[in-house]
Amino acid sequence: MDATAGVFKRTRQDAAGDYSTLEENMIAELYREWPNDAGFEGLTEHQGPINLTVKGVIPPWAAGTLFRTGPGVSSVPDTPRGEHLVSHWFDGFAHSHKFDLVFDSGDAKSCSVVYSSCRQSQEFIDHVKAKGWRTGICFGQRADPCVGIFSKMSIVFRPLASTSNNNNVMPMVGAAGFPAGDKKDKNLLVLTDSATVQTLNPDTLQPIGFVRQAALHSSLKGQLSCAHAQRDPETGDWFNFNLEFARIPTYRVFKVDGRTGKTEILATIADKEVDPAYIHSLFLTENYVVLCIPSAKYAWAGMSILWRFSLLEAIKPFDTKAPCRWIVIDRRHGKGVVDRFNTPAGFFFHSTNSFEETVEVDGQKRVRLNLEHAAFKNLDVMQIFYYDNLLNRNGAASKLLTETETYQNSVPHLMRYTHTLPASGSPASSWGAAKEATLAFKVTTPHAGDLPVINPAYATKKHRYVWGVSTRGLSLFFDSIVKTDTETGDALIWSGGKGHTPSEMVFVARPGATDEDDGVVLSIVLDGNKGHSYVLCLDAKTLEELGRAEANFAIAFGLHGVHVPSKV
């Protein structure tokens, strides 16, 4: 498949050939012809409001606010040590964006779109400008050799000042337990991989403050957490874990009541066979929280972070013999850990969805878990996101991808594992007794992608469709949008043409819809040829373009977003 614009129908039978074409495109280094630089460099804050130019139709029922967040600027000039350069994209200084989709009654057939943005980490930037280096733990930033181990230890083991936080991953609107500021439960919350949440004013995007998980419950005193907290779609209860480093590290899986804000520890896991690991998301079913500990284990029980000062560099070399550990925690009846199992070594950033089914085994009804995520063979994908590689500075990407064939390990595959819980509901006595889950299906790139989303009405329920951003080997980032049918293995692939790079989509359902895919998906796309971005609105069923709202400037590539519908 080439860079031709359009929507392409692909079947399960096309999958092997399309993947081979992806490999051929990477080997041929066609990504050299795909401009992405404007999404990473020279980014400007637009506090707005700015009216974007709408072409086509953005349906009135999609009216609301689309919030997005992610890395913004990647350098700080004029510090005492010269220009400070951020080395890894995940460490780019936080920048949030707001797109108001407004529908005015009358003759209008489409929403208008008003844009604004705000840097969330200006205090952090000012701190770096004054000091010349970054304090606090980074994701992949190389440690400053002038900062000694004792300084690092003092930073890690005291509550981090706001100048050390850079939350740039996941926005979440309103949550009990975080009542800071005038808007209280309507605040915009921004999460990252630390145990600190930043609150923003949803109208202005101005920072309000930081709240550590220890404010929710005194036991949540660990340093790391999960950027993708899970939320019960019916009760508003939300779930996460807190990881505390020690000789035997401790995971605490917890629930925050969606009505009262009361926090409950569902399980405390301190087991010498459960390593501390980098975990970006977790799984939620109707009755269980499922924690997957991938093969991204920290060395020295996590103490390597003190030396490396970087989460990424503190991770052990990938070991194909180190399986992913899965832990199932009851979230309804206080039973704690009810089961554990393994899957082969691998890595993932994002879970898609998970749900339960009732099956019969030996005449007994049992619960079967379905756990779906966008998975990678190993940890190579995290190397792709160094700016040198994303921008192919001095041929860095060519060396990494082509000479080492890292591209083979850096494309995601949509995978669903199934696991049947024991009849007794009691956990396996040891990991040696833990069973391995069954791989139900695997859909290869480009017929599946990363940053996967579903119709949110199907969260914790059986779903069929997944929308993601994918690559055909034409870009060092993403080059297409894909809709994957998990029942047939077929896919629809949208391409905007050469240089049109999409970001994660957000699904907005049509009011009263009965079909799972009846709605639209919204994405922010960079036209790298012009250096301009636009809000893209696609029919979620067909991936045909309905409309777009164009800016005359580039908008930073974001990580994640959330749509808040207008109240009628």
Coordinates of C-alpha atoms in Angstrom, one line a residue:
M1 CA 0.0 0.0 0.0
D2 CA 1.3 3.4 -0.9
A3 CA 0.6 7.0 0.3
T4 CA -2.5 7.5 -2.0
A5 CA -5.3 9.3 -0.2
G6 CA -8.5 7.4 0.4
V7 CA -10.2 4.6 2.3
F8 CA -9.1 1.1 1.6
K9 CA -10.9 -2.1 2.4
R10 CA -8.6 -4.9 3.5
T11 CA -9.5 -8.5 4.4
R12 CA -7.9 -11.0 6.7
Q13 CA -6.4 -12.6 3.6
D14 CA -4.6 -9.3 2.7
A15 CA -2.9 -9.1 6.1
A16 CA 0.3 -11.0 5.4
G17 CA 0.9 -9.2 2.1
D18 CA 0.2 -5.8 3.7
Y19 CA 2.7 -6.5 6.5
S20 CA 5.3 -7.5 3.9
T21 CA 4.8 -4.3 2.1
L22 CA 5.3 -2.4 5.4
E23 CA 8.6 -4.1 5.8
E24 CA 9.6 -3.3 2.2
N25 CA 8.7 0.4 2.7
M26 CA 10.8 0.5 5.9
I27 CA 13.8 -1.1 4.3
A28 CA 13.4 1.4 1.4
E29 CA 13.4 4.2 3.9
L30 CA 10.3 5.8 2.4
Y31 CA 9.8 7.6 5.7
R32 CA 12.5 10.1 4.5
E33 CA 9.8 11.5 2.2
W34 CA 7.2 11.9 4.9
P35 CA 7.4 15.3 6.7
N36 CA 6.6 15.2 10.4
D37 CA 8.9 17.8 11.8
A38 CA 6.3 20.5 12.3
G39 CA 4.5 18.3 14.9
F40 CA 7.6 18.1 17.1
E41 CA 9.5 21.4 16.6
G42 CA 8.8 25.1 16.7
L43 CA 5.5 24.7 18.6
T44 CA 3.7 27.7 19.8
E45 CA 1.1 28.3 22.6
H46 CA -2.2 29.7 21.3
Q47 CA -4.3 30.8 24.2
G48 CA -7.0 31.9 21.7
P49 CA -9.8 31.7 21.1
I50 CA -9.0 31.0 17.4
N51 CA -11.8 30.1 15.0
L52 CA -10.7 27.3 12.7
T53 CA -11.9 27.1 9.1
V54 CA -14.5 24.3 8.7
K55 CA -14.9 22.5 5.4
G56 CA -17.6 19.9 5.0
V57 CA -19.7 19.0 8.0
I58 CA -19.0 18.2 11.6
P59 CA -22.4 16.9 12.8
P60 CA -24.3 19.0 15.3
W61 CA -24.7 16.0 17.7
A62 CA -20.8 15.9 18.0
A63 CA -20.9 19.3 19.7
G64 CA -18.9 19.5 22.9
T65 CA -15.2 20.0 23.9
L66 CA -12.3 17.9 22.7
F67 CA -9.4 18.1 25.2
R68 CA -6.0 16.8 24.1
T69 CA -2.7 16.7 25.9
G70 CA 0.9 15.6 25.1
P71 CA 4.5 16.8 24.8
G72 CA 5.0 20.3 23.5
V73 CA 8.3 22.2 23.3
S74 CA 11.5 20.1 23.5
S75 CA 14.2 22.6 24.4
V76 CA 14.9 25.5 26.8
P77 CA 17.2 28.2 25.4
D78 CA 19.6 30.4 27.4
T79 CA 20.1 28.3 30.5
P80 CA 23.4 28.6 32.6
R81 CA 24.6 25.6 30.7
G82 CA 23.4 26.7 27.2
E83 CA 20.4 25.2 25.5
H84 CA 18.7 22.4 27.3
L85 CA 17.5 19.7 24.8
V86 CA 14.9 17.1 25.7
S87 CA 16.0 13.8 24.3
H88 CA 12.9 11.7 24.5
W89 CA 9.4 12.7 23.2
F90 CA 7.7 11.4 26.3
D91 CA 9.6 14.0 28.3
G92 CA 8.6 17.0 26.1
F93 CA 7.1 19.8 28.2
A94 CA 3.4 19.3 28.8
H95 CA 1.0 21.2 26.4
S96 CA -2.8 20.8 26.5
H97 CA -5.2 21.7 23.8
K98 CA -8.9 22.6 23.7
F99 CA -11.2 22.3 20.7
D100 CA -14.7 23.7 21.3
L101 CA -17.1 22.1 18.8
V102 CA -20.0 24.6 18.8
F103 CA -23.4 24.3 17.1
D104 CA -25.6 27.3 16.9
S105 CA -29.2 26.7 15.9
G106 CA -30.4 28.3 12.7
D107 CA -29.3 27.6 9.2
A108 CA -26.0 26.0 10.2
K109 CA -25.5 22.4 9.3
S110 CA -22.1 21.9 11.0
C111 CA -20.4 22.7 14.2
S112 CA -17.9 25.5 14.2
V113 CA -14.6 24.8 15.9
V114 CA -12.7 27.2 18.3
Y115 CA -9.2 26.3 19.4
S116 CA -7.0 27.3 22.3
S117 CA -4.0 25.8 24.0
C118 CA -1.8 26.3 27.1
R119 CA 1.5 25.0 28.3
Q120 CA 1.1 23.2 31.6
S121 CA 4.7 23.1 32.6
Q122 CA 5.9 26.7 32.4
E123 CA 7.0 26.6 36.1
F124 CA 9.1 23.5 35.2
I125 CA 10.5 25.2 32.1
D126 CA 11.4 28.3 34.2
H127 CA 13.1 26.0 36.8
V128 CA 15.2 24.4 34.0
K129 CA 16.0 27.8 32.6
A130 CA 17.4 28.9 36.0
K131 CA 19.2 25.7 36.9
G132 CA 20.3 24.4 33.5
W133 CA 19.1 20.9 34.2
R134 CA 16.0 18.9 35.1
T135 CA 15.2 17.7 38.6
G136 CA 12.9 14.7 39.2
I137 CA 12.7 11.4 37.4
C138 CA 12.2 11.6 33.6
F139 CA 10.9 8.9 31.2
G140 CA 13.9 8.7 28.9
Q141 CA 16.0 11.8 29.4
R142 CA 19.6 10.9 29.8
A143 CA 20.9 11.8 33.3
D144 CA 23.0 14.9 33.8
P145 CA 26.5 13.5 34.7
C146 CA 27.0 16.5 37.1
V147 CA 24.1 15.4 39.4
G148 CA 25.3 13.0 42.0
I149 CA 23.6 9.9 43.4
F150 CA 22.9 11.5 46.7
S151 CA 21.1 14.4 45.0
K152 CA 19.1 11.9 43.0
M153 CA 18.1 10.0 46.1
S154 CA 16.9 13.1 47.9
I155 CA 14.8 14.0 44.9
V156 CA 13.2 10.6 44.6
F157 CA 12.4 10.0 48.2
R158 CA 10.8 13.3 49.0
P159 CA 7.5 14.5 47.6
L160 CA 8.3 16.1 44.3
A161 CA 7.8 19.8 44.0
S162 CA 5.5 21.0 41.3
T163 CA 8.6 22.2 39.3
S164 CA 9.6 18.5 39.0
N165 CA 6.3 17.3 37.5
N166 CA 5.5 17.2 33.8
N167 CA 2.2 15.5 33.3
N168 CA 1.7 15.1 29.6
V169 CA -0.1 11.8 28.9
M170 CA -3.8 11.3 29.7
P171 CA -6.5 13.9 30.3
M172 CA -9.5 12.9 32.4
V173 CA -12.5 15.2 33.1
G174 CA -13.6 15.3 36.7
A175 CA -13.1 12.6 39.3
A176 CA -14.1 12.2 42.9
G177 CA -11.1 12.5 45.2
F178 CA -9.6 15.5 43.3
P179 CA -11.7 18.5 44.4
A180 CA -8.9 21.1 44.0
G181 CA -9.9 24.5 42.5
D182 CA -13.1 26.3 41.9
K183 CA -14.4 23.7 39.4
K184 CA -14.1 20.8 41.8
D185 CA -15.2 17.6 40.1
K186 CA -15.4 19.3 36.7
N187 CA -11.6 20.0 36.6
L188 CA -9.5 18.6 33.8
L189 CA -7.1 16.1 35.3
V190 CA -3.8 15.2 33.6
L191 CA -2.1 11.9 34.5
T192 CA 1.3 10.5 33.7
D193 CA 3.4 7.5 34.9
S194 CA 4.0 9.1 38.3
A195 CA 1.7 9.0 41.4
T196 CA 0.9 12.7 40.9
V197 CA -2.1 14.1 39.1
Q198 CA -2.2 17.7 37.8
T199 CA -5.5 19.7 37.8
L200 CA -6.3 22.2 35.2
N201 CA -9.1 24.8 34.8
P202 CA -11.3 23.3 32.0
D203 CA -12.2 26.7 30.6
T204 CA -8.7 28.3 30.4
L205 CA -6.4 25.2 30.6
Q206 CA -4.4 27.1 33.2
P207 CA -2.7 24.9 35.8
I208 CA -4.4 24.7 39.3
G209 CA -2.0 22.4 41.1
F210 CA -0.8 18.9 41.8
V211 CA -2.3 16.2 43.9
R212 CA -0.4 13.1 45.0
Q213 CA -2.2 9.8 45.4
A214 CA -1.2 9.8 49.1
A215 CA -3.9 12.5 49.5
L216 CA -6.4 9.9 48.5
H217 CA -5.2 7.2 51.0
S218 CA -2.2 7.2 53.3
S219 CA -1.1 3.8 52.0
L220 CA -0.6 5.2 48.4
K221 CA 2.9 6.4 49.2
G222 CA 4.7 4.9 46.2
Q223 CA 6.4 6.8 43.4
L224 CA 4.8 5.4 40.3
S225 CA 1.4 4.7 38.9
C226 CA -0.5 4.1 35.7
A227 CA -1.2 6.9 33.2
H228 CA -4.4 5.2 32.1
A229 CA -6.7 4.9 35.1
Q230 CA -9.8 2.8 34.4
R231 CA -13.3 4.1 35.1
D232 CA -16.5 2.2 35.6
P233 CA -18.9 3.5 32.9
E234 CA -21.9 3.1 35.2
T235 CA -20.8 4.2 38.6
G236 CA -17.9 6.6 37.8
D237 CA -15.7 4.6 40.2
W238 CA -12.1 4.8 39.0
F239 CA -9.2 2.3 39.5
N240 CA -5.5 2.5 39.4
F241 CA -2.4 1.1 41.1
N242 CA 0.4 2.6 43.2
L243 CA 3.9 1.2 43.0
E244 CA 6.2 1.7 46.0
F245 CA 9.9 0.7 45.7
A246 CA 11.5 -1.2 48.5
R247 CA 13.6 -4.4 48.9
I248 CA 10.4 -6.2 47.9
P249 CA 8.4 -3.6 45.9
T250 CA 4.7 -3.3 46.6
Y251 CA 1.8 -2.8 44.2
R252 CA -1.4 -1.4 45.8
V253 CA -4.5 -1.6 43.5
F254 CA -7.2 0.8 44.6
K255 CA -10.6 2.1 43.9
V256 CA -11.9 5.7 44.3
D257 CA -15.7 5.8 44.8
G258 CA -17.3 7.9 42.0
R259 CA -19.8 9.5 44.3
T260 CA -18.0 9.9 47.7
G261 CA -14.4 10.1 46.7
K262 CA -13.6 7.5 49.3
T263 CA -10.5 5.4 48.4
E264 CA -10.4 1.6 49.1
I265 CA -7.3 -0.6 48.7
L266 CA -8.5 -3.6 46.8
A267 CA -5.2 -5.6 46.9
T268 CA -1.7 -5.3 48.3
I269 CA 0.8 -7.3 46.3
A270 CA 4.3 -7.7 47.7
D271 CA 5.8 -10.8 46.2
K272 CA 9.5 -11.5 45.3
E273 CA 8.2 -13.1 42.0
V274 CA 6.3 -9.9 41.1
D275 CA 8.9 -7.5 39.8
P276 CA 8.4 -3.7 39.7
A277 CA 7.8 -2.8 36.0
Y278 CA 6.9 0.0 33.7
I279 CA 3.1 -0.3 33.3
H280 CA 1.2 2.2 31.2
S281 CA -2.4 0.9 31.4
L282 CA -4.5 -1.8 33.2
F283 CA -7.7 -3.7 32.5
L284 CA -11.2 -3.5 33.9
T285 CA -14.1 -5.9 33.6
E286 CA -17.5 -5.8 35.2
N287 CA -16.2 -7.5 38.4
Y288 CA -12.4 -7.5 38.2
V289 CA -9.4 -5.2 37.9
V290 CA -6.6 -7.0 36.0
L291 CA -3.0 -5.9 36.4
C292 CA -0.6 -7.1 33.7
I293 CA 3.1 -6.7 34.6
P294 CA 4.8 -6.8 31.2
S295 CA 8.4 -7.8 30.5
A296 CA 9.6 -4.2 31.2
K297 CA 11.1 -4.9 34.7
Y298 CA 13.2 -2.4 36.6
A299 CA 16.6 -3.5 37.7
W300 CA 17.7 -3.7 41.4
A301 CA 14.1 -3.8 42.6
G302 CA 13.6 -0.3 41.1
M303 CA 16.6 1.2 42.7
S304 CA 18.3 1.5 39.3
I305 CA 16.1 4.5 38.7
L306 CA 18.2 6.4 41.3
W307 CA 21.3 5.8 39.3
R308 CA 19.8 6.2 35.8
F309 CA 17.4 9.0 36.7
S310 CA 15.3 7.7 33.8
L311 CA 12.5 5.1 33.8
L312 CA 13.5 3.8 30.4
E313 CA 17.2 3.4 31.1
A314 CA 16.4 1.7 34.4
I315 CA 14.6 -1.2 32.7
K316 CA 16.4 -4.5 32.5
P317 CA 17.4 -5.8 29.0
F318 CA 14.4 -7.6 27.5
D319 CA 14.4 -11.3 28.4
T320 CA 12.3 -13.6 26.2
K321 CA 12.2 -16.1 29.1
A322 CA 10.6 -13.5 31.5
P323 CA 6.8 -13.9 31.0
C324 CA 4.2 -11.3 31.5
R325 CA 2.5 -11.7 34.9
W326 CA -1.2 -11.2 35.2
I327 CA -3.0 -10.6 38.5
V328 CA -6.8 -10.7 38.8
I329 CA -8.3 -8.6 41.7
D330 CA -11.9 -8.7 42.8
R331 CA -13.4 -5.2 42.8
R332 CA -16.9 -6.0 44.1
H333 CA -16.7 -8.2 47.2
G334 CA -13.4 -7.6 48.9
K335 CA -11.8 -10.9 48.0
G336 CA -8.5 -9.3 46.9
V337 CA -6.3 -11.4 44.4
V338 CA -8.4 -14.2 43.0
D339 CA -6.2 -15.5 40.3
R340 CA -2.9 -15.2 38.5
F341 CA -1.6 -16.4 35.2
N342 CA 1.2 -15.9 32.6
T343 CA 1.5 -15.0 28.9
P344 CA 4.7 -15.0 26.8
A345 CA 7.3 -12.2 27.2
G346 CA 6.2 -9.0 25.6
F347 CA 5.3 -5.4 26.1
F348 CA 2.3 -3.0 25.6
F349 CA 1.4 0.6 26.3
H350 CA -2.4 0.4 25.8
S351 CA -5.2 -1.9 26.7
T352 CA -8.2 -1.7 24.4
N353 CA -11.0 -3.2 26.4
S354 CA -11.8 -6.2 28.6
F355 CA -15.0 -8.1 29.4
E356 CA -16.3 -11.3 30.9
E357 CA -18.2 -14.2 29.5
T358 CA -19.9 -17.2 31.2
V359 CA -18.6 -20.5 30.0
E360 CA -19.2 -24.1 31.1
V361 CA -16.3 -26.2 32.2
D362 CA -16.9 -29.8 33.5
G363 CA -20.5 -29.0 34.1
Q364 CA -19.8 -25.8 36.1
K365 CA -20.4 -22.3 35.1
R366 CA -17.2 -20.3 35.1
V367 CA -16.1 -16.7 34.2
R368 CA -13.8 -16.3 31.2
L369 CA -11.9 -13.0 30.9
N370 CA -11.2 -11.4 27.5
L371 CA -8.2 -9.1 27.7
E372 CA -7.3 -7.1 24.6
H373 CA -4.4 -4.8 24.0
A374 CA -2.0 -3.4 21.4
A375 CA 1.1 -5.5 22.0
F376 CA 4.8 -5.4 20.9
K377 CA 7.3 -8.2 20.7
N378 CA 9.8 -6.5 23.0
L379 CA 10.8 -3.0 24.3
D380 CA 12.4 -1.7 21.1
V381 CA 9.4 0.6 20.4
M382 CA 10.4 2.9 23.2
Q383 CA 13.7 3.7 21.5
I384 CA 11.8 5.0 18.4
F385 CA 10.5 8.0 20.5
Y386 CA 13.8 9.7 21.0
Y387 CA 13.7 12.9 19.1
D388 CA 16.8 12.0 17.1
N389 CA 15.0 9.0 15.8
L390 CA 11.6 10.6 15.2
L391 CA 13.3 13.4 13.2
N392 CA 16.0 11.1 11.7
R393 CA 18.7 13.5 12.8
N394 CA 22.0 12.6 11.2
G395 CA 20.3 9.4 10.0
A396 CA 19.6 8.1 13.5
A397 CA 16.4 6.4 12.5
S398 CA 17.9 4.8 9.4
K399 CA 20.6 3.2 11.6
L400 CA 18.1 2.2 14.3
L401 CA 15.4 0.8 12.1
T402 CA 17.1 -0.5 9.0
E403 CA 20.5 -1.6 10.2
T404 CA 19.2 -3.3 13.4
E405 CA 15.8 -4.2 11.9
T406 CA 14.2 -2.7 15.0
Y407 CA 11.1 -1.9 12.8
Q408 CA 10.1 -5.6 13.0
N409 CA 9.7 -5.3 16.8
S410 CA 8.2 -1.7 16.9
V411 CA 4.9 -2.2 15.1
P412 CA 1.9 -3.1 17.3
H413 CA -0.4 -6.0 16.9
L414 CA -3.9 -6.2 18.3
M415 CA -4.0 -9.2 20.6
R416 CA -6.8 -10.7 22.8
Y417 CA -6.0 -13.3 25.5
T418 CA -8.7 -15.3 27.2
H419 CA -8.4 -16.8 30.7
T420 CA -11.0 -18.8 32.7
L421 CA -11.1 -18.1 36.4
P422 CA -11.0 -21.1 38.8
A423 CA -14.3 -22.2 40.2
S424 CA -13.3 -21.6 43.8
G425 CA -12.1 -18.0 43.1
S426 CA -9.0 -18.7 45.1
P427 CA -5.6 -17.6 43.8
A428 CA -3.0 -20.0 42.5
S429 CA -0.6 -20.9 45.3
S430 CA 2.5 -19.9 43.4
W431 CA 3.6 -18.6 40.0
G432 CA 4.8 -22.1 39.3
A433 CA 1.2 -23.2 39.4
A434 CA -0.1 -20.3 37.4
K435 CA -1.5 -21.2 34.0
E436 CA -0.8 -19.5 30.7
A437 CA -3.7 -17.7 29.1
T438 CA -5.0 -18.6 25.6
L439 CA -4.3 -16.3 22.7
A440 CA -7.7 -15.8 21.1
F441 CA -6.6 -13.8 18.1
K442 CA -3.9 -11.6 16.8
V443 CA -4.3 -8.9 14.1
T444 CA -1.1 -7.6 12.6
T445 CA -0.2 -4.1 11.6
P446 CA -1.3 -2.3 9.4
H447 CA -4.7 -4.0 9.9
A448 CA -4.5 -2.8 13.6
G449 CA -2.8 0.1 15.3
D450 CA -1.8 1.6 18.6
L451 CA -3.6 4.3 20.7
P452 CA -6.7 2.1 20.3
V453 CA -10.2 3.3 21.1
I454 CA -13.6 1.8 21.1
N455 CA -17.1 3.1 21.4
P456 CA -17.0 4.0 25.1
A457 CA -20.6 2.6 25.6
Y458 CA -19.0 -0.9 25.2
A459 CA -16.4 -0.5 27.9
T460 CA -16.3 -3.7 30.1
K461 CA -18.7 -5.2 27.5
K462 CA -18.1 -7.4 24.5
H463 CA -17.1 -5.2 21.5
R464 CA -16.4 -5.8 17.9
Y465 CA -14.6 -2.7 16.5
V466 CA -11.4 -1.0 17.4
W467 CA -10.1 2.3 15.9
G468 CA -6.4 3.0 16.0
V469 CA -3.5 4.9 14.3
S470 CA -1.3 2.7 12.2
T471 CA 1.7 2.6 9.9
R472 CA 2.3 1.2 6.5
G473 CA 6.0 1.9 6.8
L474 CA 5.7 5.3 5.2
S475 CA 6.4 7.5 8.2
L476 CA 8.5 7.5 11.3
F477 CA 5.3 8.2 13.3
F478 CA 1.9 7.2 12.1
D479 CA 0.6 7.4 8.5
S480 CA -2.9 6.1 8.6
I481 CA -6.1 5.4 10.6
V482 CA -7.4 1.9 10.9
K483 CA -10.7 0.4 11.9
T484 CA -10.3 -3.3 12.9
D485 CA -13.1 -5.8 12.9
T486 CA -12.2 -8.2 15.7
E487 CA -14.7 -10.8 14.5
T488 CA -13.6 -11.1 10.9
G489 CA -10.1 -9.7 11.0
D490 CA -10.9 -7.3 8.2
A491 CA -9.9 -3.7 8.3
L492 CA -10.6 -0.3 6.8
I493 CA -7.6 2.0 6.3
W494 CA -7.8 5.8 5.9
S495 CA -5.0 7.7 4.4
G496 CA -4.9 11.5 4.0
G497 CA -2.0 11.2 1.5
K498 CA 1.7 11.7 1.8
G499 CA 2.6 13.9 4.8
H500 CA -0.8 13.7 6.5
T501 CA -0.1 12.3 10.0
P502 CA -3.0 11.4 12.3
S503 CA -3.1 11.3 16.1
E504 CA -5.2 9.2 18.4
M505 CA -8.9 9.3 17.7
V506 CA -11.8 9.9 20.0
F507 CA -15.2 8.2 19.3
V508 CA -18.4 10.2 19.5
A509 CA -21.6 8.1 19.2
R510 CA -24.6 9.3 17.3
P511 CA -27.5 10.0 19.8
G512 CA -29.8 7.0 19.9
A513 CA -27.4 4.8 17.9
T514 CA -28.0 1.0 18.1
D515 CA -25.0 0.0 16.0
E516 CA -21.6 -0.1 17.7
D517 CA -19.9 1.9 15.0
D518 CA -22.7 4.5 14.5
G519 CA -20.9 7.7 15.2
V520 CA -17.8 9.7 14.2
V521 CA -14.1 9.6 15.1
L522 CA -12.2 12.8 15.6
S523 CA -8.4 13.1 15.1
I524 CA -5.9 15.9 14.9
V525 CA -4.0 15.5 11.7
L526 CA -0.8 17.3 10.7
D527 CA -0.4 18.2 7.0
G528 CA 3.4 18.1 7.1
N529 CA 3.7 19.5 3.6
K530 CA 2.1 22.8 4.7
G531 CA 3.1 22.7 8.3
H532 CA -0.6 23.1 9.3
S533 CA -2.9 20.9 11.4
Y534 CA -6.6 20.2 11.1
V535 CA -9.4 18.5 13.1
L536 CA -10.5 15.5 11.1
C537 CA -14.1 14.1 11.4
L538 CA -14.6 10.7 9.9
D539 CA -17.7 8.5 9.7
A540 CA -16.8 5.8 12.2
K541 CA -18.6 3.1 10.1
T542 CA -17.0 3.8 6.8
L543 CA -14.0 6.1 7.6
E544 CA -15.2 8.4 4.9
E545 CA -14.4 12.1 5.7
L546 CA -17.4 14.2 6.8
G547 CA -15.6 17.4 7.5
R548 CA -12.4 19.1 8.9
A549 CA -11.5 22.3 10.7
E550 CA -8.3 23.7 9.5
A551 CA -5.7 25.8 11.4
N552 CA -3.0 27.8 9.7
F553 CA -0.3 26.6 12.1
A554 CA 1.0 23.2 13.4
I555 CA -0.5 21.7 16.5
A556 CA 1.8 19.5 18.6
F557 CA 1.3 15.8 18.2
G558 CA -0.6 14.8 21.3
L559 CA -0.8 11.5 23.1
H560 CA -4.4 11.2 24.3
G561 CA -7.7 13.0 24.3
V562 CA -11.2 13.0 25.7
H563 CA -14.5 14.4 24.3
V564 CA -17.0 16.1 26.7
P565 CA -20.4 16.4 25.0
S566 CA -22.4 19.7 25.2
K567 CA -25.3 19.6 27.7
V568 CA -28.6 20.0 25.9

